[in-house]
Amino acid sequence: MITSTANAQVKELMRLMKKSRARDEAGVFLAEGPRMTEELAADPAWRENIRKVYLSEDYAAKAKDRWTSFQTEILSDAVFAHVSGTKTPQGVLAVVQRPEYGMEDILGHGGGRAHILVLDNLQDPGNLGTIFRTAEAAGATGILLSADCVDVYNPKVVRSTMGAVLRMPFQYVEDLPGAIGELKQNGIWIYAAHLAGEKAYDEEDYTSGCAFLIGNEGNGLRDEVAACADRRILIPMQGSAESLNAAVAAAVLMFEAARQRRR
Amino acid sequence: MITSTANAQVKELMRLMKKSRARDEAGVFLAEGPRMTEELAADPAWRENIRKVYLSEDYAAKAKDRWTSFQTEILSDAVFAHVSGTKTPQGVLAVVQRPEYGMEDILGHGGGRAHILVLDNLQDPGNLGTIFRTAEAAGATGILLSADCVDVYNPKVVRSTMGAVLRMPFQYVEDLPGAIGELKQNGIWIYAAHLAGEKAYDEEDYTSGCAFLIGNEGNGLRDEVAACADRRILIPMQGSAESLNAAVAAAVLMFEAARQRRR
């Protein structure tokens, strides 16, 4: 059992918890809590991605047997609390190798029913977590993100996706207009949520392959990204509201697509 | 100019910033930043509710003239930064007397087009701010909150409403089932977003007076509140998602009502 925060493994774990670059370089993310780690362990595809599982002394006393087929390390409760990203640590934390998704995954392996969200420079971790969670519920097939979006493997985002980050294919891309062009070549119709939209969002048909472009919280879509859209659509707003929260705008559009597809 | 954080006014301001009870007792809230304070000053109804305006030395040098008809106090930049609830203080902070809304305001003065959100034990400040902002955009007429919901006058919530807290009538009530009963007496149809809903949310008609019940982030609606609903409605979800974020669920329902009412 590791009892010191000066331990080399503990220091490395802290780096992975805090630094996006450390996670990128190692090609991993951290999954914390029994719920998410057990979902990973129960899924044959994810199972082999689990590199190491850290257990608190307290949790290990109860649940060590569940993790016998994995490489584990026990931390004293104090050390576990030190590395944990949560206020009330639940005693289990896995270092997990990232999956690699391709355009085929984003398109939902077929394309005709593709339902894609494209995020341009989204910055708020809470918004990104909510968007992943909402996208899964609305039946989106995948998410494309510009390289300067907030890191979905930020432990706070991972938690706030409520597990959707494990199930929703996604890809960060350097050249977002280029990637949108690839969607178009696959027959996907591109809609930009835009304050200067011509038609209300519910006047378009989303029953075939479609993608929604959502911009930065403060500045909206960059011009070169908005220019990729086949249509600019408007979410009509009343009162003095000038815009919607990015996660709310994404939710309204994705659930409209889901509503049309149920009919 | 006040140059010490030990000053009695500064201490009182800190109490109002940090303590919900201090704000309740004084019957005020804090509005920070040029945007929100200027909106208050420009509105005849709000104008007289402004009790005092605190300016940073830096901001006062540029914009003091705007505030000549109000009671003002200048704080050194360091003291202003100390009291500010934001990381990058913008130099203006108003202490504002709370408005008093009645059921007539919530009903939108007529009732036939009432579009009401009822929040039961909502706890997340970010969710509440987003809900106010979304409710205004979707054309809701008012919001009812159980007394144990998070404080909308929490400075973080005030900011995240993007001004909607100044424009959206709302009321905290001790007896939420009783208040819902009052809505019913006014001919409002009550819908509970519920995982055990019978019909999909888009199969109901929201073109006459309606109210949506939204529950706590972790536990949903309390049984005694859910029991007040005329109908339980379901937001159909795909994948392994078990629930939606409360603000997202509210957004999907309110924008469906807005969509139906536009037709």
GROMACS .gro file of N, CA, C and O in nm, chain B residues 5 25 30 32 38 68-69 75 86 90 106 111 121-122 133 138 141 155 163 212 214 239 253:
model
   92
  268THR      N    1  -1.034   4.688   0.368
  268THR     CA    2  -1.134   4.581   0.371
  268THR      C    3  -1.195   4.566   0.510
  268THR      O    4  -1.290   4.490   0.527
  288GLU      N    5  -3.244   3.871   0.478
  288GLU     CA    6  -3.281   3.962   0.586
  288GLU      C    7  -3.286   4.106   0.537
  288GLU      O    8  -3.373   4.184   0.576
  293LEU      N    9  -2.735   4.146  -0.515
  293LEU     CA   10  -2.624   4.223  -0.572
  293LEU      C   11  -2.622   4.204  -0.723
  293LEU      O   12  -2.629   4.091  -0.773
  295GLU      N   13  -2.384   4.281  -1.047
  295GLU     CA   14  -2.246   4.322  -1.073
  295GLU      C   15  -2.219   4.337  -1.222
  295GLU      O   16  -2.271   4.261  -1.304
  301GLU      N   17  -2.642   4.879  -1.562
  301GLU     CA   18  -2.698   4.980  -1.652
  301GLU      C   19  -2.839   4.944  -1.698
  301GLU      O   20  -2.922   5.032  -1.718
  331THR      N   21  -2.453   5.966  -1.118
  331THR     CA   22  -2.470   6.084  -1.031
  331THR      C   23  -2.604   6.088  -0.960
  331THR      O   24  -2.614   6.142  -0.851
  332SER      N   25  -2.709   6.029  -1.021
  332SER     CA   26  -2.839   6.037  -0.954
  332SER      C   27  -2.862   5.922  -0.856
  332SER      O   28  -2.972   5.904  -0.805
  338LEU      N   29  -1.466   5.253  -0.406
  338LEU     CA   30  -1.375   5.161  -0.337
  338LEU      C   31  -1.241   5.162  -0.412
  338LEU      O   32  -1.241   5.170  -0.535
  349THR      N   33  -1.638   3.810  -0.900
  349THR     CA   34  -1.583   3.762  -1.028
  349THR      C   35  -1.430   3.766  -1.026
  349THR      O   36  -1.370   3.840  -0.949
  353GLN      N   37  -1.537   4.415  -1.292
  353GLN     CA   38  -1.559   4.520  -1.390
  353GLN      C   39  -1.586   4.656  -1.326
  353GLN      O   40  -1.613   4.753  -1.395
  369ILE      N   41  -4.672   3.564  -1.232
  369ILE     CA   42  -4.628   3.432  -1.278
  369ILE      C   43  -4.719   3.383  -1.392
  369ILE      O   44  -4.673   3.323  -1.489
  374GLY      N   45  -5.341   3.436  -1.809
  374GLY     CA   46  -5.356   3.295  -1.772
  374GLY      C   47  -5.372   3.203  -1.892
  374GLY      O   48  -5.318   3.094  -1.893
  384ASN      N   49  -3.690   2.153  -0.547
  384ASN     CA   50  -3.562   2.121  -0.482
  384ASN      C   51  -3.444   2.119  -0.578
  384ASN      O   52  -3.355   2.035  -0.568
  385LEU      N   53  -3.442   2.211  -0.672
  385LEU     CA   54  -3.328   2.224  -0.762
  385LEU      C   55  -3.208   2.277  -0.682
  385LEU      O   56  -3.221   2.376  -0.609
  396ARG      N   57  -3.240   3.185  -1.786
  396ARG     CA   58  -3.204   3.237  -1.917
  396ARG      C   59  -3.286   3.169  -2.028
  396ARG      O   60  -3.338   3.233  -2.119
  401ALA      N   61  -3.759   3.111  -2.416
  401ALA     CA   62  -3.868   3.025  -2.463
  401ALA      C   63  -4.005   3.088  -2.442
  401ALA      O   64  -4.106   3.029  -2.478
  404THR      N   65  -4.380   3.251  -1.881
  404THR     CA   66  -4.435   3.369  -1.815
  404THR      C   67  -4.386   3.382  -1.671
  404THR      O   68  -4.386   3.492  -1.616
  418PRO      N   69  -2.497   3.535  -0.607
  418PRO     CA   70  -2.437   3.619  -0.712
  418PRO      C   71  -2.396   3.540  -0.837
  418PRO      O   72  -2.403   3.591  -0.949
  426GLY      N   73  -2.911   3.833  -1.705
  426GLY     CA   74  -3.010   3.939  -1.694
  426GLY      C   75  -3.154   3.890  -1.684
  426GLY      O   76  -3.244   3.967  -1.650
  475PHE      N   77  -4.473   2.313  -1.634
  475PHE     CA   78  -4.387   2.194  -1.633
  475PHE      C   79  -4.320   2.180  -1.498
  475PHE      O   80  -4.260   2.275  -1.447
  477ILE      N   81  -4.022   2.028  -1.280
  477ILE     CA   82  -3.885   1.977  -1.297
  477ILE      C   83  -3.828   1.949  -1.158
  477ILE      O   84  -3.837   2.034  -1.068
  502GLY      N   85  -2.972   0.522  -2.614
  502GLY     CA   86  -2.846   0.486  -2.552
  502GLY      C   87  -2.867   0.439  -2.409
  502GLY      O   88  -2.975   0.393  -2.372
  516LEU      N   89  -3.864   2.086  -2.294
  516LEU     CA   90  -4.009   2.103  -2.275
  516LEU      C   91  -4.054   2.245  -2.309
  516LEU      O   92  -4.152   2.264  -2.381
   0.00000   0.00000   0.00000
